[in-house]
Amino acid sequence: MNTESRHSDSLAGLSFLLVMAMGMPMMIFYAIGILGPALILDLDISRQQLGWLITSTFGFAAVLSPWAGALVQRVGAFKGMVGLFLLVGVSFALMGALPGFGGLVTALLFCGVAQSLANPATNQLIAQQVPAPSKAGIVGLKQSGVQAAALLAGAALPPMALAWGWRAALAAWAPVALLMAALVVRWVPPRVTAEQRFSLRVHAPNRWLWMLMAIQLCAGLALSSFMTFLGVYADQQGVSAQAIGAMVSGFGIMGILSRVLLTPVGARLPDASILLGVLFVLAGLALMIMRLASPQQHWPLWLGVVGMGLTVAASNAIAMSMLLHDARFGAAAASAGMLSAGFFGGFAFGPPAFGWLLARTDDFTAAWYSLAAILTAGALLCVLLLLMRRRK
């Protein structure tokens, strides 16, 4: 009984670290969505430049991700997790210290490196230390860390920014990241042997992984654009900063529910591609409802936020679970790195492209329609992946 209790405590501590490892690098993503109006005003930047802030961190993450998986396999999940939290701490500290738009971009690059390590390090840790029957549930739980960051950012950042200013509100998360690094040292046993030597050579993904990467590219394009400009769009409709924070928290809550509940469901299906396709279609419908928002009625905004949280927010967790349940996609850390490259590529290109559309049309209508089209394309790619796997 004592052995079972110790194992349960160990798994609980590991789960907490996995959630934080996924959530801490993503905190800045939701912070920009919440603090967007203040950043535009204080830094004297355009809406399109706001999108480039997201590109600076996720573009770097997308470039590094194909090698991040091999690096984690070389140094081990323990060092990967410690390095991740240290990089996040440095990034948030620099956000509070470096001046101007260029300083913020520089600080975000460190977060990009951490983001590239998140999925390979956490997947490797799960593959090594979590029993097979618990893997799907733990993957869904750790992926919910991304949405837990939204919940925390939405609840904490508006009052912190109001009391201290946005720079101090961001810098306050640096000590939290350093504490998490210390907990990794305490709770995660380091492995002496590495699985393979590190190489700069990247093995090309197979057809299945390419298709899953394309699906995640669509998810990243839609999610990043939606969350980056949610605050700006809501502010335009007369929504207060506190209500915008509440919307982001609502997105986080729905995202946690969808990832924790739907990831095991996807693992039990004959092919989770079916579930992914349905979620993309429902997310497109949520965006169309959100378009009905106006200064007189804010309920479509809330429905859109809840709908996106319940649907496409779960897609990355389901895709990561597919990698762990089918070795034909590739090795756990390496395939996670490649899948992250597709997802982060969407995060890198989505916000500036969305901002470019806004600059050309000065209206959100065309931009929201473009996201609905991307989600439709993602649903079609899910059907293609389903057919490819059945043919195999």
mmCIF file of C-alpha atoms in Angstrom:
data_model
loop_
_atom_site.group_PDB
_atom_site.id
_atom_site.type_symbol
_atom_site.label_atom_id
_atom_site.label_comp_id
_atom_site.label_asym_id
_atom_site.label_seq_id
_atom_site.Cartn_x
_atom_site.Cartn_y
_atom_site.Cartn_z
ATOM 1 C CA MET A 1 0.000 0.000 0.000
ATOM 2 C CA ASN A 2 2.890 2.343 0.836
ATOM 3 C CA THR A 3 4.473 1.544 -2.533
ATOM 4 C CA GLU A 4 1.224 2.385 -4.316
ATOM 5 C CA SER A 5 0.949 5.623 -2.337
ATOM 6 C CA ARG A 6 4.509 6.647 -3.241
ATOM 7 C CA HIS A 7 3.862 5.829 -6.893
ATOM 8 C CA SER A 8 0.668 7.923 -6.838
ATOM 9 C CA ASP A 9 2.502 10.856 -5.217
ATOM 10 C CA SER A 10 5.331 10.555 -7.756
ATOM 11 C CA LEU A 11 2.861 10.547 -10.659
ATOM 12 C CA ALA A 12 1.026 13.551 -9.196
ATOM 13 C CA GLY A 13 4.258 15.536 -8.865
ATOM 14 C CA LEU A 14 5.330 14.557 -12.364
ATOM 15 C CA SER A 15 1.925 15.555 -13.755
ATOM 16 C CA PHE A 16 2.182 18.967 -12.103
ATOM 17 C CA LEU A 17 5.606 19.584 -13.658
ATOM 18 C CA LEU A 18 4.344 18.446 -17.073
ATOM 19 C CA VAL A 19 1.415 20.876 -16.866
ATOM 20 C CA MET A 20 3.724 23.743 -15.887
ATOM 21 C CA ALA A 21 6.263 22.840 -18.588
ATOM 22 C CA MET A 22 3.558 23.176 -21.236
ATOM 23 C CA GLY A 23 1.940 26.244 -19.666
ATOM 24 C CA MET A 24 4.832 28.531 -18.729
ATOM 25 C CA PRO A 25 6.226 29.072 -22.267
ATOM 26 C CA MET A 26 2.668 29.695 -23.528
ATOM 27 C CA MET A 27 1.897 32.333 -20.898
ATOM 28 C CA ILE A 28 3.259 35.118 -23.113
ATOM 29 C CA PHE A 29 0.924 34.095 -25.950
ATOM 30 C CA TYR A 30 -2.155 34.753 -23.834
ATOM 31 C CA ALA A 31 -0.524 37.788 -22.227
ATOM 32 C CA ILE A 32 -0.203 39.478 -25.622
ATOM 33 C CA GLY A 33 -3.857 38.748 -26.348
ATOM 34 C CA ILE A 34 -4.902 40.274 -23.015
ATOM 35 C CA LEU A 35 -2.453 43.180 -22.951
ATOM 36 C CA GLY A 36 -2.637 43.880 -26.700
ATOM 37 C CA PRO A 37 -4.417 47.268 -26.439
ATOM 38 C CA ALA A 38 -1.933 48.432 -23.767
ATOM 39 C CA LEU A 39 1.074 47.219 -25.790
ATOM 40 C CA ILE A 40 -0.129 49.041 -28.915
ATOM 41 C CA LEU A 41 -0.573 52.254 -26.939
ATOM 42 C CA ASP A 42 2.581 52.099 -24.810
ATOM 43 C CA LEU A 43 4.992 50.872 -27.503
ATOM 44 C CA ASP A 44 3.350 52.981 -30.232
ATOM 45 C CA ILE A 45 3.005 50.020 -32.596
ATOM 46 C CA SER A 46 0.403 48.946 -35.153
ATOM 47 C CA ARG A 47 -1.938 45.969 -34.948
ATOM 48 C CA GLN A 48 0.227 44.239 -37.547
ATOM 49 C CA GLN A 49 3.325 44.696 -35.354
ATOM 50 C CA LEU A 50 1.428 43.100 -32.484
ATOM 51 C CA GLY A 51 1.229 39.986 -34.645
ATOM 52 C CA TRP A 52 4.999 40.067 -35.173
ATOM 53 C CA LEU A 53 5.517 39.710 -31.415
ATOM 54 C CA ILE A 54 3.930 36.264 -31.639
ATOM 55 C CA THR A 55 6.052 35.479 -34.705
ATOM 56 C CA SER A 56 9.275 36.335 -32.866
ATOM 57 C CA THR A 57 8.725 33.603 -30.293
ATOM 58 C CA PHE A 58 6.813 30.939 -32.221
ATOM 59 C CA GLY A 59 8.712 31.455 -35.465
ATOM 60 C CA PHE A 60 11.934 30.749 -33.582
ATOM 61 C CA ALA A 61 10.280 27.758 -31.912
ATOM 62 C CA ALA A 62 9.170 26.402 -35.298
ATOM 63 C CA VAL A 63 12.701 26.712 -36.714
ATOM 64 C CA LEU A 64 14.285 24.979 -33.706
ATOM 65 C CA SER A 65 11.658 22.261 -33.177
ATOM 66 C CA PRO A 66 13.018 19.698 -35.701
ATOM 67 C CA TRP A 67 16.320 19.656 -33.764
ATOM 68 C CA ALA A 68 14.783 20.035 -30.311
ATOM 69 C CA GLY A 69 13.516 16.450 -30.345
ATOM 70 C CA ALA A 70 16.980 15.078 -31.180
ATOM 71 C CA LEU A 71 18.557 17.340 -28.539
ATOM 72 C CA VAL A 72 16.172 16.068 -25.850
ATOM 73 C CA GLN A 73 16.934 12.478 -26.834
ATOM 74 C CA ARG A 74 20.634 13.275 -26.464
ATOM 75 C CA VAL A 75 20.640 15.173 -23.145
ATOM 76 C CA GLY A 76 17.575 13.497 -21.635
ATOM 77 C CA ALA A 77 14.195 14.743 -20.461
ATOM 78 C CA PHE A 78 15.594 15.861 -17.081
ATOM 79 C CA LYS A 79 18.021 18.392 -18.557
ATOM 80 C CA GLY A 80 15.468 19.372 -21.185
ATOM 81 C CA MET A 81 12.906 20.249 -18.489
ATOM 82 C CA VAL A 82 15.412 22.189 -16.355
ATOM 83 C CA GLY A 83 16.623 24.133 -19.388
ATOM 84 C CA LEU A 84 13.057 24.899 -20.442
ATOM 85 C CA PHE A 85 12.135 26.524 -17.128
ATOM 86 C CA LEU A 86 15.406 28.466 -16.905
ATOM 87 C CA LEU A 87 14.869 29.888 -20.398
ATOM 88 C CA VAL A 88 11.314 30.938 -19.519
ATOM 89 C CA GLY A 89 12.615 32.678 -16.386
ATOM 90 C CA VAL A 90 15.225 34.592 -18.384
ATOM 91 C CA SER A 91 12.629 35.564 -20.985
ATOM 92 C CA PHE A 92 10.133 37.002 -18.508
ATOM 93 C CA ALA A 93 12.878 38.841 -16.612
ATOM 94 C CA LEU A 94 14.077 40.466 -19.856
ATOM 95 C CA MET A 95 10.517 41.482 -20.770
ATOM 96 C CA GLY A 96 10.501 43.639 -17.699
ATOM 97 C CA ALA A 97 14.000 45.030 -18.249
ATOM 98 C CA LEU A 98 14.603 45.591 -21.988
ATOM 99 C CA PRO A 99 13.095 48.794 -23.451
ATOM 100 C CA GLY A 100 10.989 49.270 -26.573
ATOM 101 C CA PHE A 101 9.524 46.967 -29.198
ATOM 102 C CA GLY A 102 12.949 45.547 -30.096
ATOM 103 C CA GLY A 103 13.665 44.697 -26.469
ATOM 104 C CA LEU A 104 10.400 42.786 -26.183
ATOM 105 C CA VAL A 105 11.142 40.873 -29.388
ATOM 106 C CA THR A 106 14.589 39.940 -28.040
ATOM 107 C CA ALA A 107 13.125 38.692 -24.753
ATOM 108 C CA LEU A 108 10.551 36.610 -26.603
ATOM 109 C CA LEU A 109 13.267 34.709 -28.494
ATOM 110 C CA PHE A 110 14.271 32.953 -25.248
ATOM 111 C CA CYS A 111 10.665 31.882 -24.782
ATOM 112 C CA GLY A 112 10.768 30.507 -28.326
ATOM 113 C CA VAL A 113 13.678 28.225 -27.436
ATOM 114 C CA ALA A 114 11.778 27.019 -24.368
ATOM 115 C CA GLN A 115 8.668 26.431 -26.436
ATOM 116 C CA SER A 116 10.591 24.222 -28.874
ATOM 117 C CA LEU A 117 11.697 22.012 -25.954
ATOM 118 C CA ALA A 118 8.269 21.703 -24.309
ATOM 119 C CA ASN A 119 6.644 18.882 -26.274
ATOM 120 C CA PRO A 120 9.784 16.755 -26.858
ATOM 121 C CA ALA A 121 10.862 16.972 -23.184
ATOM 122 C CA THR A 122 7.400 16.240 -21.772
ATOM 123 C CA ASN A 123 6.676 13.454 -24.274
ATOM 124 C CA GLN A 124 10.044 11.868 -23.505
ATOM 125 C CA LEU A 125 9.337 12.019 -19.780
ATOM 126 C CA ILE A 126 5.932 10.395 -20.279
ATOM 127 C CA ALA A 127 7.385 7.685 -22.527
ATOM 128 C CA GLN A 128 10.035 6.835 -19.902
ATOM 129 C CA GLN A 129 8.201 7.185 -16.589
ATOM 130 C CA VAL A 130 4.433 6.804 -17.084
ATOM 131 C CA PRO A 131 2.821 3.326 -17.264
ATOM 132 C CA ALA A 132 1.188 2.519 -20.615
ATOM 133 C CA PRO A 133 -2.439 2.508 -19.335
ATOM 134 C CA SER A 134 -1.990 6.053 -17.969
ATOM 135 C CA LYS A 135 -0.225 7.575 -20.978
ATOM 136 C CA ALA A 136 -3.292 8.968 -22.814
ATOM 137 C CA GLY A 137 -4.700 10.557 -19.673
ATOM 138 C CA ILE A 138 -1.347 12.111 -18.727
ATOM 139 C CA VAL A 139 -0.840 13.447 -22.271
ATOM 140 C CA GLY A 140 -4.263 15.107 -22.140
ATOM 141 C CA LEU A 141 -3.483 16.486 -18.684
ATOM 142 C CA LYS A 142 -0.082 17.883 -19.630
ATOM 143 C CA GLN A 143 -1.430 19.405 -22.856
ATOM 144 C CA SER A 144 -4.109 21.094 -20.757
ATOM 145 C CA GLY A 145 -1.253 23.094 -19.256
ATOM 146 C CA VAL A 146 -1.425 25.277 -22.361
ATOM 147 C CA GLN A 147 -5.006 26.161 -21.479
ATOM 148 C CA ALA A 148 -4.236 26.413 -17.764
ATOM 149 C CA ALA A 149 -1.868 29.214 -18.759
ATOM 150 C CA ALA A 150 -4.811 30.970 -20.419
ATOM 151 C CA LEU A 151 -6.895 30.581 -17.277
ATOM 152 C CA LEU A 152 -4.115 31.926 -15.072
ATOM 153 C CA ALA A 153 -3.192 34.758 -17.434
ATOM 154 C CA GLY A 154 -6.802 35.867 -17.805
ATOM 155 C CA ALA A 155 -7.368 35.911 -14.058
ATOM 156 C CA ALA A 156 -4.048 37.399 -12.907
ATOM 157 C CA LEU A 157 -2.659 39.689 -15.608
ATOM 158 C CA PRO A 158 -5.379 42.397 -15.815
ATOM 159 C CA PRO A 159 -5.207 43.321 -12.090
ATOM 160 C CA MET A 160 -1.401 42.934 -12.037
ATOM 161 C CA ALA A 161 -0.990 45.182 -15.074
ATOM 162 C CA LEU A 162 -3.394 47.720 -13.597
ATOM 163 C CA ALA A 163 -1.486 47.844 -10.305
ATOM 164 C CA TRP A 164 2.128 47.568 -11.522
ATOM 165 C CA GLY A 165 2.122 48.141 -15.292
ATOM 166 C CA TRP A 166 2.433 45.475 -17.964
ATOM 167 C CA ARG A 167 6.230 45.106 -17.725
ATOM 168 C CA ALA A 168 6.239 44.328 -14.009
ATOM 169 C CA ALA A 169 3.218 42.048 -14.477
ATOM 170 C CA LEU A 170 5.235 39.956 -16.958
ATOM 171 C CA ALA A 171 8.501 40.024 -14.983
ATOM 172 C CA ALA A 172 6.661 38.664 -11.928
ATOM 173 C CA TRP A 173 6.491 35.219 -13.583
ATOM 174 C CA ALA A 174 10.299 34.828 -13.720
ATOM 175 C CA PRO A 175 10.619 33.608 -10.079
ATOM 176 C CA VAL A 176 7.818 31.089 -10.708
ATOM 177 C CA ALA A 177 9.781 29.594 -13.622
ATOM 178 C CA LEU A 178 12.942 29.340 -11.479
ATOM 179 C CA LEU A 179 10.954 27.564 -8.750
ATOM 180 C CA MET A 180 9.730 25.026 -11.323
ATOM 181 C CA ALA A 181 13.332 24.351 -12.407
ATOM 182 C CA ALA A 182 14.205 23.649 -8.773
ATOM 183 C CA LEU A 183 11.254 21.239 -8.470
ATOM 184 C CA VAL A 184 12.427 19.322 -11.545
ATOM 185 C CA VAL A 185 15.800 18.810 -9.840
ATOM 186 C CA ARG A 186 13.995 17.584 -6.725
ATOM 187 C CA TRP A 187 11.282 15.382 -8.274
ATOM 188 C CA VAL A 188 12.608 14.041 -11.586
ATOM 189 C CA PRO A 189 15.411 11.450 -11.441
ATOM 190 C CA PRO A 190 18.094 12.191 -14.056
ATOM 191 C CA ARG A 191 18.945 9.425 -16.485
ATOM 192 C CA VAL A 192 22.624 8.637 -16.828
ATOM 193 C CA THR A 193 22.509 7.258 -20.353
ATOM 194 C CA ALA A 194 21.240 9.139 -23.390
ATOM 195 C CA GLU A 195 19.246 7.337 -26.056
ATOM 196 C CA GLN A 196 21.308 8.517 -29.016
ATOM 197 C CA ARG A 197 23.964 10.998 -30.099
ATOM 198 C CA PHE A 198 22.849 14.472 -31.070
ATOM 199 C CA SER A 199 23.001 15.172 -34.783
ATOM 200 C CA LEU A 200 22.173 18.258 -36.824
ATOM 201 C CA ARG A 201 20.717 15.975 -39.454
ATOM 202 C CA VAL A 202 16.907 16.003 -39.485
ATOM 203 C CA HIS A 203 15.135 12.899 -40.703
ATOM 204 C CA ALA A 204 12.279 13.739 -43.052
ATOM 205 C CA PRO A 205 8.834 12.893 -41.642
ATOM 206 C CA ASN A 206 6.911 10.038 -43.240
ATOM 207 C CA ARG A 207 3.638 10.697 -45.073
ATOM 208 C CA TRP A 208 1.476 10.268 -42.006
ATOM 209 C CA LEU A 209 3.541 12.682 -39.951
ATOM 210 C CA TRP A 210 3.625 15.213 -42.808
ATOM 211 C CA MET A 211 -0.156 15.144 -42.941
ATOM 212 C CA LEU A 212 -0.503 15.492 -39.165
ATOM 213 C CA MET A 213 1.958 18.419 -39.298
ATOM 214 C CA ALA A 214 -0.194 20.101 -41.964
ATOM 215 C CA ILE A 215 -3.283 19.604 -39.793
ATOM 216 C CA GLN A 216 -1.492 21.181 -36.844
ATOM 217 C CA LEU A 217 -0.311 24.037 -39.070
ATOM 218 C CA CYS A 218 -3.976 24.867 -39.711
ATOM 219 C CA ALA A 219 -4.744 24.622 -35.986
ATOM 220 C CA GLY A 220 -1.820 26.907 -35.159
ATOM 221 C CA LEU A 221 -2.822 29.482 -37.789
ATOM 222 C CA ALA A 222 -6.366 29.674 -36.439
ATOM 223 C CA LEU A 223 -5.593 29.574 -32.715
ATOM 224 C CA SER A 224 -2.738 32.091 -32.782
ATOM 225 C CA SER A 225 -4.651 34.642 -34.842
ATOM 226 C CA PHE A 226 -7.778 34.221 -32.762
ATOM 227 C CA MET A 227 -6.086 34.662 -29.389
ATOM 228 C CA THR A 228 -3.671 37.424 -30.472
ATOM 229 C CA PHE A 229 -6.441 39.686 -31.762
ATOM 230 C CA LEU A 230 -9.266 38.645 -29.433
ATOM 231 C CA GLY A 231 -8.427 41.491 -27.049
ATOM 232 C CA VAL A 232 -8.208 44.063 -29.848
ATOM 233 C CA TYR A 233 -11.498 42.905 -31.394
ATOM 234 C CA ALA A 234 -13.276 42.794 -28.008
ATOM 235 C CA ASP A 235 -11.915 46.249 -27.113
ATOM 236 C CA GLN A 236 -13.329 47.525 -30.405
ATOM 237 C CA GLN A 237 -16.747 46.178 -29.328
ATOM 238 C CA GLY A 238 -16.541 48.094 -26.038
ATOM 239 C CA VAL A 239 -15.517 45.170 -23.800
ATOM 240 C CA SER A 240 -13.543 46.149 -20.667
ATOM 241 C CA ALA A 241 -10.011 44.894 -19.930
ATOM 242 C CA GLN A 242 -11.324 42.823 -16.994
ATOM 243 C CA ALA A 243 -13.958 41.185 -19.216
ATOM 244 C CA ILE A 244 -11.308 40.431 -21.860
ATOM 245 C CA GLY A 245 -9.257 38.709 -19.165
ATOM 246 C CA ALA A 246 -12.356 36.750 -18.131
ATOM 247 C CA MET A 247 -12.861 35.663 -21.755
ATOM 248 C CA VAL A 248 -9.287 34.368 -21.949
ATOM 249 C CA SER A 249 -9.803 32.542 -18.646
ATOM 250 C CA GLY A 250 -13.029 31.060 -20.036
ATOM 251 C CA PHE A 251 -11.095 29.891 -23.089
ATOM 252 C CA GLY A 252 -8.576 28.293 -20.743
ATOM 253 C CA ILE A 253 -11.224 26.476 -18.712
ATOM 254 C CA MET A 254 -12.911 25.107 -21.827
ATOM 255 C CA GLY A 255 -9.524 24.139 -23.258
ATOM 256 C CA ILE A 256 -8.590 22.222 -20.118
ATOM 257 C CA LEU A 257 -11.898 20.348 -20.191
ATOM 258 C CA SER A 258 -11.638 19.522 -23.873
ATOM 259 C CA ARG A 259 -8.029 18.315 -23.661
ATOM 260 C CA VAL A 260 -8.482 16.231 -20.527
ATOM 261 C CA LEU A 261 -11.779 14.685 -21.687
ATOM 262 C CA LEU A 262 -11.241 14.353 -25.425
ATOM 263 C CA THR A 263 -7.656 13.029 -25.502
ATOM 264 C CA PRO A 264 -8.611 9.670 -23.912
ATOM 265 C CA VAL A 265 -11.689 9.548 -26.180
ATOM 266 C CA GLY A 266 -9.438 9.968 -29.227
ATOM 267 C CA ALA A 267 -7.136 7.216 -27.942
ATOM 268 C CA ARG A 268 -10.091 4.794 -27.741
ATOM 269 C CA LEU A 269 -11.320 5.531 -31.269
ATOM 270 C CA PRO A 270 -10.137 3.354 -34.183
ATOM 271 C CA ASP A 271 -8.624 6.531 -35.664
ATOM 272 C CA ALA A 272 -8.529 9.889 -33.834
ATOM 273 C CA SER A 273 -8.422 11.678 -37.217
ATOM 274 C CA ILE A 274 -12.234 11.484 -37.178
ATOM 275 C CA LEU A 275 -12.424 13.410 -33.908
ATOM 276 C CA LEU A 276 -9.911 16.005 -35.133
ATOM 277 C CA GLY A 277 -11.981 16.693 -38.263
ATOM 278 C CA VAL A 278 -15.186 17.182 -36.273
ATOM 279 C CA LEU A 279 -13.443 19.623 -33.919
ATOM 280 C CA PHE A 280 -12.176 21.721 -36.834
ATOM 281 C CA VAL A 281 -15.686 22.002 -38.295
ATOM 282 C CA LEU A 282 -17.193 23.010 -34.946
ATOM 283 C CA ALA A 283 -14.452 25.609 -34.430
ATOM 284 C CA GLY A 284 -15.330 27.190 -37.777
ATOM 285 C CA LEU A 285 -18.960 27.447 -36.676
ATOM 286 C CA ALA A 286 -17.854 29.114 -33.412
ATOM 287 C CA LEU A 287 -15.992 31.768 -35.398
ATOM 288 C CA MET A 288 -19.036 32.488 -37.521
ATOM 289 C CA ILE A 289 -21.114 32.999 -34.370
ATOM 290 C CA MET A 290 -18.483 35.367 -32.978
ATOM 291 C CA ARG A 291 -18.825 37.574 -36.047
ATOM 292 C CA LEU A 292 -22.285 38.587 -34.788
ATOM 293 C CA ALA A 293 -20.746 40.541 -31.885
ATOM 294 C CA SER A 294 -21.357 44.278 -31.695
ATOM 295 C CA PRO A 295 -21.069 47.081 -29.097
ATOM 296 C CA GLN A 296 -24.712 46.337 -28.210
ATOM 297 C CA GLN A 297 -24.324 42.536 -27.825
ATOM 298 C CA HIS A 298 -21.281 40.743 -26.462
ATOM 299 C CA TRP A 299 -22.760 37.245 -26.076
ATOM 300 C CA PRO A 300 -21.475 36.084 -29.524
ATOM 301 C CA LEU A 301 -17.948 36.859 -28.310
ATOM 302 C CA TRP A 302 -18.399 34.635 -25.291
ATOM 303 C CA LEU A 303 -19.878 31.825 -27.391
ATOM 304 C CA GLY A 304 -17.016 32.111 -29.871
ATOM 305 C CA VAL A 305 -14.395 31.953 -27.116
ATOM 306 C CA VAL A 306 -16.076 28.977 -25.431
ATOM 307 C CA GLY A 307 -16.518 27.222 -28.786
ATOM 308 C CA MET A 308 -12.857 27.627 -29.763
ATOM 309 C CA GLY A 309 -11.774 26.398 -26.332
ATOM 310 C CA LEU A 310 -13.952 23.286 -26.548
ATOM 311 C CA THR A 311 -12.847 22.332 -30.049
ATOM 312 C CA VAL A 312 -9.622 23.256 -31.833
ATOM 313 C CA ALA A 313 -7.818 23.958 -28.534
ATOM 314 C CA ALA A 314 -7.829 20.187 -27.948
ATOM 315 C CA SER A 315 -6.376 19.313 -31.361
ATOM 316 C CA ASN A 316 -2.699 19.467 -30.350
ATOM 317 C CA ALA A 317 -3.248 17.167 -27.363
ATOM 318 C CA ILE A 318 -5.070 14.637 -29.529
ATOM 319 C CA ALA A 319 -2.347 14.799 -32.187
ATOM 320 C CA MET A 320 0.392 14.289 -29.568
ATOM 321 C CA SER A 321 -1.495 11.314 -28.168
ATOM 322 C CA MET A 322 -1.653 9.825 -31.679
ATOM 323 C CA LEU A 323 2.161 9.959 -31.825
ATOM 324 C CA LEU A 324 2.542 8.082 -28.533
ATOM 325 C CA HIS A 325 -0.015 5.418 -29.478
ATOM 326 C CA ASP A 326 1.297 4.668 -32.966
ATOM 327 C CA ALA A 327 5.051 4.229 -33.337
ATOM 328 C CA ARG A 328 4.690 4.407 -37.132
ATOM 329 C CA PHE A 329 4.632 8.220 -36.826
ATOM 330 C CA GLY A 330 8.210 8.059 -35.453
ATOM 331 C CA ALA A 331 10.146 8.127 -32.149
ATOM 332 C CA ALA A 332 8.394 9.958 -29.298
ATOM 333 C CA ALA A 333 10.702 12.980 -28.918
ATOM 334 C CA ALA A 334 11.684 13.367 -32.584
ATOM 335 C CA SER A 335 8.131 13.108 -33.955
ATOM 336 C CA ALA A 336 6.899 15.510 -31.244
ATOM 337 C CA GLY A 337 9.543 18.002 -32.349
ATOM 338 C CA MET A 338 8.452 17.776 -35.979
ATOM 339 C CA LEU A 339 4.772 18.026 -35.074
ATOM 340 C CA SER A 340 5.578 21.082 -32.966
ATOM 341 C CA ALA A 341 7.342 22.626 -35.963
ATOM 342 C CA GLY A 342 4.081 22.454 -37.906
ATOM 343 C CA PHE A 343 2.012 23.805 -35.009
ATOM 344 C CA PHE A 344 4.433 26.621 -34.196
ATOM 345 C CA GLY A 345 4.765 27.431 -37.890
ATOM 346 C CA GLY A 346 1.066 28.233 -37.816
ATOM 347 C CA PHE A 347 1.582 30.373 -34.714
ATOM 348 C CA ALA A 348 4.407 32.229 -36.460
ATOM 349 C CA PHE A 349 2.585 33.038 -39.703
ATOM 350 C CA GLY A 350 -0.980 33.449 -38.448
ATOM 351 C CA PRO A 351 -0.901 36.719 -36.440
ATOM 352 C CA PRO A 352 1.113 38.841 -38.938
ATOM 353 C CA ALA A 353 -1.022 37.554 -41.821
ATOM 354 C CA PHE A 354 -4.172 38.346 -39.827
ATOM 355 C CA GLY A 355 -2.754 41.803 -39.048
ATOM 356 C CA TRP A 356 -1.945 42.327 -42.733
ATOM 357 C CA LEU A 357 -5.575 41.579 -43.627
ATOM 358 C CA LEU A 358 -6.759 44.044 -40.992
ATOM 359 C CA ALA A 359 -4.466 46.731 -42.380
ATOM 360 C CA ARG A 360 -5.843 46.193 -45.903
ATOM 361 C CA THR A 361 -9.535 45.993 -45.010
ATOM 362 C CA ASP A 362 -9.673 47.927 -41.690
ATOM 363 C CA ASP A 363 -12.378 45.457 -40.700
ATOM 364 C CA PHE A 364 -12.377 42.045 -38.987
ATOM 365 C CA THR A 365 -14.899 40.411 -41.335
ATOM 366 C CA ALA A 366 -12.471 39.212 -44.012
ATOM 367 C CA ALA A 367 -9.969 38.124 -41.361
ATOM 368 C CA TRP A 368 -12.512 35.973 -39.491
ATOM 369 C CA TYR A 369 -13.651 34.404 -42.782
ATOM 370 C CA SER A 370 -10.030 33.561 -43.580
ATOM 371 C CA LEU A 371 -9.711 31.674 -40.290
ATOM 372 C CA ALA A 372 -12.931 29.757 -41.005
ATOM 373 C CA ALA A 373 -11.474 28.768 -44.399
ATOM 374 C CA ILE A 374 -8.262 27.559 -42.729
ATOM 375 C CA LEU A 375 -10.257 25.442 -40.283
ATOM 376 C CA THR A 376 -12.234 23.942 -43.167
ATOM 377 C CA ALA A 377 -8.941 23.049 -44.883
ATOM 378 C CA GLY A 378 -7.787 21.406 -41.638
ATOM 379 C CA ALA A 379 -10.956 19.297 -41.515
ATOM 380 C CA LEU A 380 -10.364 18.132 -45.102
ATOM 381 C CA LEU A 381 -6.780 17.184 -44.246
ATOM 382 C CA CYS A 382 -8.112 15.103 -41.345
ATOM 383 C CA VAL A 383 -10.271 13.180 -43.823
ATOM 384 C CA LEU A 384 -7.213 12.616 -46.052
ATOM 385 C CA LEU A 385 -5.172 11.322 -43.089
ATOM 386 C CA LEU A 386 -8.013 8.979 -42.160
ATOM 387 C CA LEU A 387 -8.076 7.561 -45.704
ATOM 388 C CA MET A 388 -4.271 7.219 -45.789
ATOM 389 C CA ARG A 389 -4.173 5.256 -42.545
ATOM 390 C CA ARG A 390 -7.051 2.985 -43.572
ATOM 391 C CA ARG A 391 -5.340 2.276 -46.883
ATOM 392 C CA LYS A 392 -2.140 1.363 -45.044
#
